[in-house]
PDB file of C-alpha atoms in Angstrom:
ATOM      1  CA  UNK E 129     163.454 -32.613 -36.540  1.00  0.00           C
ATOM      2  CA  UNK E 130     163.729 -35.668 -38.789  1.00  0.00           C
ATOM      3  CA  UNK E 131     159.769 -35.368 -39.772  1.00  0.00           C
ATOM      4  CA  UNK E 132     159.342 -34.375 -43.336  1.00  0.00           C
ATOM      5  CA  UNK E 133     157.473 -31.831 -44.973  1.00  0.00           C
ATOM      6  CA  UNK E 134     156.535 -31.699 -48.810  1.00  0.00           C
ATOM      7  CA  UNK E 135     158.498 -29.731 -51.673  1.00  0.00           C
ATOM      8  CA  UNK E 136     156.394 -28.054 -54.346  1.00  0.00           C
ATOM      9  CA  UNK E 137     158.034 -26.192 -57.064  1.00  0.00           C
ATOM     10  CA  UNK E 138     156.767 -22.748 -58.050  1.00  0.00           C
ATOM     11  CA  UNK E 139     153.692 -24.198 -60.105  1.00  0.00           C
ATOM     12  CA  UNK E 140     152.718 -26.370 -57.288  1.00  0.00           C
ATOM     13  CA  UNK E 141     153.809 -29.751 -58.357  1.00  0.00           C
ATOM     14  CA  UNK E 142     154.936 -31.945 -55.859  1.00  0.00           C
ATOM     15  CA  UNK E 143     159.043 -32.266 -56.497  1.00  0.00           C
ATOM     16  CA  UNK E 144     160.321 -34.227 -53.325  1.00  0.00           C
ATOM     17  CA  UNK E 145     159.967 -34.203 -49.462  1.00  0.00           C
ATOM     18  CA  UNK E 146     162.111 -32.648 -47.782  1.00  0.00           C
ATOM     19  CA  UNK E 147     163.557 -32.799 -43.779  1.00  0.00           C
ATOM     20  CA  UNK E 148     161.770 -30.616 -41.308  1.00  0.00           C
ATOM     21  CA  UNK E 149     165.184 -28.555 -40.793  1.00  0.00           C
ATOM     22  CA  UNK E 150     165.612 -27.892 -44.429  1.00  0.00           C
ATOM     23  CA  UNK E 151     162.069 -26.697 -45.228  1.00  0.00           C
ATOM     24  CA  UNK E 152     162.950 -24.428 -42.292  1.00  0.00           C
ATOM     25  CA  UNK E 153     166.438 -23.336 -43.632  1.00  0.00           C
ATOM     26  CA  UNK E 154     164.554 -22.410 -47.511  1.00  0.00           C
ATOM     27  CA  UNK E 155     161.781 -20.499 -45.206  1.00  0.00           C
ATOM     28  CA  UNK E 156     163.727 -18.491 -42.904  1.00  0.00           C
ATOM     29  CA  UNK E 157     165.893 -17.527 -46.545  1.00  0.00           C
ATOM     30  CA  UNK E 158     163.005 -16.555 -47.847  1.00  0.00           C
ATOM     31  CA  UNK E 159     163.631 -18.921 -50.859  1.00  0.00           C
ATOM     32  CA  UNK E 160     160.142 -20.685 -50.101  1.00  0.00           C
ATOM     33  CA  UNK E 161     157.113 -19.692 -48.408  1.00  0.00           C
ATOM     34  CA  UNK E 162     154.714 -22.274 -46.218  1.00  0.00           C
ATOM     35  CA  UNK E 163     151.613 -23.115 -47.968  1.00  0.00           C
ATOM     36  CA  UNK E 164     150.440 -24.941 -45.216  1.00  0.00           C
ATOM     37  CA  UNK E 165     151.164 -25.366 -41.310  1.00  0.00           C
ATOM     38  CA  UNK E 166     151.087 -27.634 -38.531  1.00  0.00           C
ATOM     39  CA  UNK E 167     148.163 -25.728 -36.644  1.00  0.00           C
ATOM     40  CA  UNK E 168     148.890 -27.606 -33.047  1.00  0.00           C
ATOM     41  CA  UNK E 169     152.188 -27.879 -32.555  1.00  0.00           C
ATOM     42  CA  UNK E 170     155.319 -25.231 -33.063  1.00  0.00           C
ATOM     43  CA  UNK E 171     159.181 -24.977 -33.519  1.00  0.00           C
ATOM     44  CA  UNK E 172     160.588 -23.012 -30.612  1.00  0.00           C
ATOM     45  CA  UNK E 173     163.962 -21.779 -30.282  1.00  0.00           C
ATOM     46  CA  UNK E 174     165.438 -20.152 -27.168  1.00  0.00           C
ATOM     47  CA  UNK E 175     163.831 -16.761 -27.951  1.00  0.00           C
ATOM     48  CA  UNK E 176     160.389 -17.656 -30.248  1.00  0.00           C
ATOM     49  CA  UNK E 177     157.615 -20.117 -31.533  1.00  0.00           C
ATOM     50  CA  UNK E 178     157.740 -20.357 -35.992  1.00  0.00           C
ATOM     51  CA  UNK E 179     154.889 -22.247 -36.948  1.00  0.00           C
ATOM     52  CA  UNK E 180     155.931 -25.974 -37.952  1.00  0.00           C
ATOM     53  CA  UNK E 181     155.729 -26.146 -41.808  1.00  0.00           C
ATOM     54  CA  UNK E 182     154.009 -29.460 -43.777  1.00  0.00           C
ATOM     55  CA  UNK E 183     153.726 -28.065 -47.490  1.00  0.00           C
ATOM     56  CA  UNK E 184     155.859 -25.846 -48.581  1.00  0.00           C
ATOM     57  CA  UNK E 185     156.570 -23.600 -52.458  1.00  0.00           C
ATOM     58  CA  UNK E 186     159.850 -22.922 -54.021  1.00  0.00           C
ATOM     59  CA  UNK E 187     159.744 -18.909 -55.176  1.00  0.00           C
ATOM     60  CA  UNK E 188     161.926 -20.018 -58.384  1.00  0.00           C
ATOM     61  CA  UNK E 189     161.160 -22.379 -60.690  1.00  0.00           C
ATOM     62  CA  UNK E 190     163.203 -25.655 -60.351  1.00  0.00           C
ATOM     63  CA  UNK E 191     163.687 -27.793 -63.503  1.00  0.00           C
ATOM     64  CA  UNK E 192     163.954 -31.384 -61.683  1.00  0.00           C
ATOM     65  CA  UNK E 193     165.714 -33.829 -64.544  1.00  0.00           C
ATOM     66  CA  UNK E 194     163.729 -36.842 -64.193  1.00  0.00           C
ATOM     67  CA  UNK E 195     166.112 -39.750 -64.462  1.00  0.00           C
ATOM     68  CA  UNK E 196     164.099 -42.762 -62.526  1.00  0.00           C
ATOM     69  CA  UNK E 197     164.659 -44.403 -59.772  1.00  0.00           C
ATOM     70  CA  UNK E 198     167.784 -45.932 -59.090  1.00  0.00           C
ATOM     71  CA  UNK E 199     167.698 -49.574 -58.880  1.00  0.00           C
ATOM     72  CA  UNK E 200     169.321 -50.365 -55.807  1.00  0.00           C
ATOM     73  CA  UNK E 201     168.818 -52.843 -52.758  1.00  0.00           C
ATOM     74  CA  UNK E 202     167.061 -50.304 -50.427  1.00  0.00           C
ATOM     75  CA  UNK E 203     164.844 -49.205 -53.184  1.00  0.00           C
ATOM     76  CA  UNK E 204     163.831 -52.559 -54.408  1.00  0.00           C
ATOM     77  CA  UNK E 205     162.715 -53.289 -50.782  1.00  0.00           C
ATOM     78  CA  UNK E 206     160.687 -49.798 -50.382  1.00  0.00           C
ATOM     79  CA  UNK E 207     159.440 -51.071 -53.507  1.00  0.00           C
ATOM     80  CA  UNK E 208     157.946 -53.914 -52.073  1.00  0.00           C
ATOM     81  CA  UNK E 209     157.010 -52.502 -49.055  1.00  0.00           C
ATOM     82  CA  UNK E 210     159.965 -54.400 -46.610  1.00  0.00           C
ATOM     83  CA  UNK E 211     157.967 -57.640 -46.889  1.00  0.00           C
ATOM     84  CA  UNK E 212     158.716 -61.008 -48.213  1.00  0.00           C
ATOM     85  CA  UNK E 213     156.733 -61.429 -51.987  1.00  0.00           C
ATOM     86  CA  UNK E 214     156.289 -64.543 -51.449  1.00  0.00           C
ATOM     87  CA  UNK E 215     155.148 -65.281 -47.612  1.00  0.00           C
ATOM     88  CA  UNK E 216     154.788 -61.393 -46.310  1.00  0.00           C
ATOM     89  CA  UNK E 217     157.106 -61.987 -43.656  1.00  0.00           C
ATOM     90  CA  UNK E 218     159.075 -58.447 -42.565  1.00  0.00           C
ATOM     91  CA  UNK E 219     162.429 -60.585 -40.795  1.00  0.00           C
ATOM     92  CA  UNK E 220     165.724 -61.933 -42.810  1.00  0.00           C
ATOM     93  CA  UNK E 221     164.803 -59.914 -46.173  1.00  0.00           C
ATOM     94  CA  UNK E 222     166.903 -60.769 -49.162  1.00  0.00           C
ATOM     95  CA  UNK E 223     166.627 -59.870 -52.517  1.00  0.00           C
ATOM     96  CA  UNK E 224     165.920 -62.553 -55.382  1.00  0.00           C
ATOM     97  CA  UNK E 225     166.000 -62.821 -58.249  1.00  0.00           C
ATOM     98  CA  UNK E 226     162.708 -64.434 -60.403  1.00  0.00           C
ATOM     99  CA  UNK E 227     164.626 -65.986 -63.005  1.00  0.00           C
ATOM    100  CA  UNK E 228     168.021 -66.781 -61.534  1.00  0.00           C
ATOM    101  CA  UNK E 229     170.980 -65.241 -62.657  1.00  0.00           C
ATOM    102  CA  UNK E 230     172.413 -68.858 -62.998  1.00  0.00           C
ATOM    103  CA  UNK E 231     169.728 -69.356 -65.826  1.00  0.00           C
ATOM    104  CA  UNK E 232     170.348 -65.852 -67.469  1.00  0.00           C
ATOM    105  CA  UNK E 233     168.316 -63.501 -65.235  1.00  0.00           C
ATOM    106  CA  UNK E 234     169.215 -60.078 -64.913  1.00  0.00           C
ATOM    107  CA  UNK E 235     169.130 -57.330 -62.289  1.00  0.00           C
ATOM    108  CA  UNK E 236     166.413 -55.764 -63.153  1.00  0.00           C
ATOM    109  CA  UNK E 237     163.240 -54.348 -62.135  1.00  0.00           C
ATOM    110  CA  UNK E 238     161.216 -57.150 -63.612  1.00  0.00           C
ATOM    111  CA  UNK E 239     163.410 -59.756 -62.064  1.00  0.00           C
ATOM    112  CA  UNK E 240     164.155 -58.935 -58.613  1.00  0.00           C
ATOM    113  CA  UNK E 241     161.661 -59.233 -55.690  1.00  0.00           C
ATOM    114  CA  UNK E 242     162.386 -58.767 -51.741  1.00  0.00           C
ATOM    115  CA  UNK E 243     162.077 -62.701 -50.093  1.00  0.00           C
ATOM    116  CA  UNK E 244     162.882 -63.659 -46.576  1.00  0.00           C
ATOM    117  CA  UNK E 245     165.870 -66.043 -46.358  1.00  0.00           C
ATOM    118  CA  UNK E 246     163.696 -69.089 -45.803  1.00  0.00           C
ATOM    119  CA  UNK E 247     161.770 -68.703 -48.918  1.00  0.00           C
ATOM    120  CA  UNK E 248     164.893 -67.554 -50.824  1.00  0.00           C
ATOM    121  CA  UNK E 249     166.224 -71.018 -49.877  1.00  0.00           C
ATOM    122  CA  UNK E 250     163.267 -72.903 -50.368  1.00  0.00           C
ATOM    123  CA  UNK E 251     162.819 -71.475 -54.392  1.00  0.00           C
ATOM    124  CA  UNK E 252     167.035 -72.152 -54.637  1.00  0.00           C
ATOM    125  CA  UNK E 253     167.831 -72.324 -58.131  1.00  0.00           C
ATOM    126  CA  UNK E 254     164.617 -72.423 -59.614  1.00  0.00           C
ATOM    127  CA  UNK E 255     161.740 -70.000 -61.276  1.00  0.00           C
ATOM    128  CA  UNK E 256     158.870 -69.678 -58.631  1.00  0.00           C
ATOM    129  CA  UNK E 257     156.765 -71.837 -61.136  1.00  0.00           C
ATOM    130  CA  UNK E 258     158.729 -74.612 -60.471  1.00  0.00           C
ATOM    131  CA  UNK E 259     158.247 -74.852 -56.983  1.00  0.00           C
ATOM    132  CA  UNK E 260     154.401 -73.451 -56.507  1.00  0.00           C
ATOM    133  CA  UNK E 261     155.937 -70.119 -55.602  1.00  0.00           C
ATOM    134  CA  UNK E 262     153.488 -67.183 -56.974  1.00  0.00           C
ATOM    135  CA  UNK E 263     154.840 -64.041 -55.617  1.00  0.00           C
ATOM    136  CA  UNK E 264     152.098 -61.408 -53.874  1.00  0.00           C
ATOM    137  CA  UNK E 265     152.451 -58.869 -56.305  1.00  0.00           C
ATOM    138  CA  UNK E 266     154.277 -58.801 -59.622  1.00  0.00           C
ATOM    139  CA  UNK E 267     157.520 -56.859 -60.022  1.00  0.00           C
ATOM    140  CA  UNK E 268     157.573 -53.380 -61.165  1.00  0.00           C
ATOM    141  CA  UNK E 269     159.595 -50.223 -61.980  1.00  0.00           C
ATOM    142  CA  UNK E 270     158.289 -47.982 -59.498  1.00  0.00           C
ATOM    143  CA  UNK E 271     158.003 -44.173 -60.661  1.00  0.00           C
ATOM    144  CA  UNK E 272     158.745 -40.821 -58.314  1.00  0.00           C
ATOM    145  CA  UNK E 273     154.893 -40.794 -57.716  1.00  0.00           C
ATOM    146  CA  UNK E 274     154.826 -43.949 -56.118  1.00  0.00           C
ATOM    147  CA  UNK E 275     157.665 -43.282 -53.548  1.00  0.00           C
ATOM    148  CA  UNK E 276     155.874 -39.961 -52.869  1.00  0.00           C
ATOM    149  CA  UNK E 277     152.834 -41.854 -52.663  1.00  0.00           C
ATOM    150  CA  UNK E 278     154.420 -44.582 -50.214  1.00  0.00           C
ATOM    151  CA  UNK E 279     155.952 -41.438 -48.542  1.00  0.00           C
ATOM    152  CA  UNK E 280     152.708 -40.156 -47.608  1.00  0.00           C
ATOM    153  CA  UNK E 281     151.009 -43.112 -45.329  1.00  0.00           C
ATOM    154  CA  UNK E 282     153.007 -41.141 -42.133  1.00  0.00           C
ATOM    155  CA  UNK E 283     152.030 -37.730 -43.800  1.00  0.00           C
ATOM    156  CA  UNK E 284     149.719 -35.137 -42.567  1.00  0.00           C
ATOM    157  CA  UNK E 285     146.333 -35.213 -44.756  1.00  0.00           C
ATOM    158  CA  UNK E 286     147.962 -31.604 -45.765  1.00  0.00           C
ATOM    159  CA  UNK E 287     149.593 -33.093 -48.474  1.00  0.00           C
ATOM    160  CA  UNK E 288     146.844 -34.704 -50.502  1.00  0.00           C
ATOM    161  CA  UNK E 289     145.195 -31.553 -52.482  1.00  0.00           C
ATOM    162  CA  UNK E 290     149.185 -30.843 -53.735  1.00  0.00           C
ATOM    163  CA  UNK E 291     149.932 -34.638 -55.119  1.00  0.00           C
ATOM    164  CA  UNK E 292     146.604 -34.880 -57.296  1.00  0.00           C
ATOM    165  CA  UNK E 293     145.016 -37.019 -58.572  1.00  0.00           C
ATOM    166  CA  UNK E 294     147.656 -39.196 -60.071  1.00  0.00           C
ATOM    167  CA  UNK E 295     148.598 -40.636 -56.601  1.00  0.00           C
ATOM    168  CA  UNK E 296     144.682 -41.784 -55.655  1.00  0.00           C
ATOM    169  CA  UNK E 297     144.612 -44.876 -57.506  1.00  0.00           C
TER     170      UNK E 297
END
């Protein structure tokens, strides 16, 4: 039960994804209701068959406090999709950083990038200018929509019509 199924809040905005056992815990409390349902397979217990939730709808209004993604080493990766920026490898990830921190760089958003080890050692000390290094995509500060958005590539299509149009492009 470690699928996930999508979290709207009462005026159908997308809020998070949730696990497959807690969407089933907020149903069977009757604190959400499914808007939409596996229609081939089911959860069976012992005794019956529910039907296997994908979107479901808070009954309450939940105010979410947006306060951005945290800027840590797993997210930074996700970020970048668990490949190397600079040769797309997926083995021996690191993080580094553009502009070193020898040189004044800072953790930030803008500055660090997920390399394998080998190019991590190859650009050493150095900006990726000075060694002919141009990373595959520049850095960003990714927003909630994007994770949701990376979230949804192993999603069922039931998910699209509730994240809008803000995650097509």
């Amino acid at each position: 039960m470690n699928e996930k199924v999508l979290l709207l809040n009462q005026d159908y905005t997308a809020i998070a994804t949730c696990s497959l056992h807690k969407a089933f815990v907020l149903l069977y409390l009757e604190k959400a209701e499914m808007i939409a349902q596996d229609q081939l397979n089911l959860l069976r217990t012992v005794r019956q068959a529910y039907p296997r939730p994908l979107v479901i709808r808070l009954h309450r209004y939940v105010r979410v406090p947006y306060k951005g993604i945290s800027l840590t080493r797993q997210n930074i990766m996700r970020r970048d999709r668990n490949r190397c920026q600079y040769c797309g490898s997926s083995k021996n990830l690191t993080l580094d950083h553009l502009l070193p921190r020898s040189r004044g760089g800072q953790s930030t958003w803008y500055n660090l990038i997920t390399a394998c080890a080998r190019c991590n050692s190859r650009k050493g000390d150095r900006t990726p200018e000075e060694v002919a290094m141009k990373p595959l995509r520049k850095p960003f500060k990714p927003s909630l929509i994007s994770f949701l958005r990376d979230s949804i590539e192993d999603a069922d299509h039931a998910w699209m019509p509730y994240l809008g149009e803000r995650l097509r492009g």
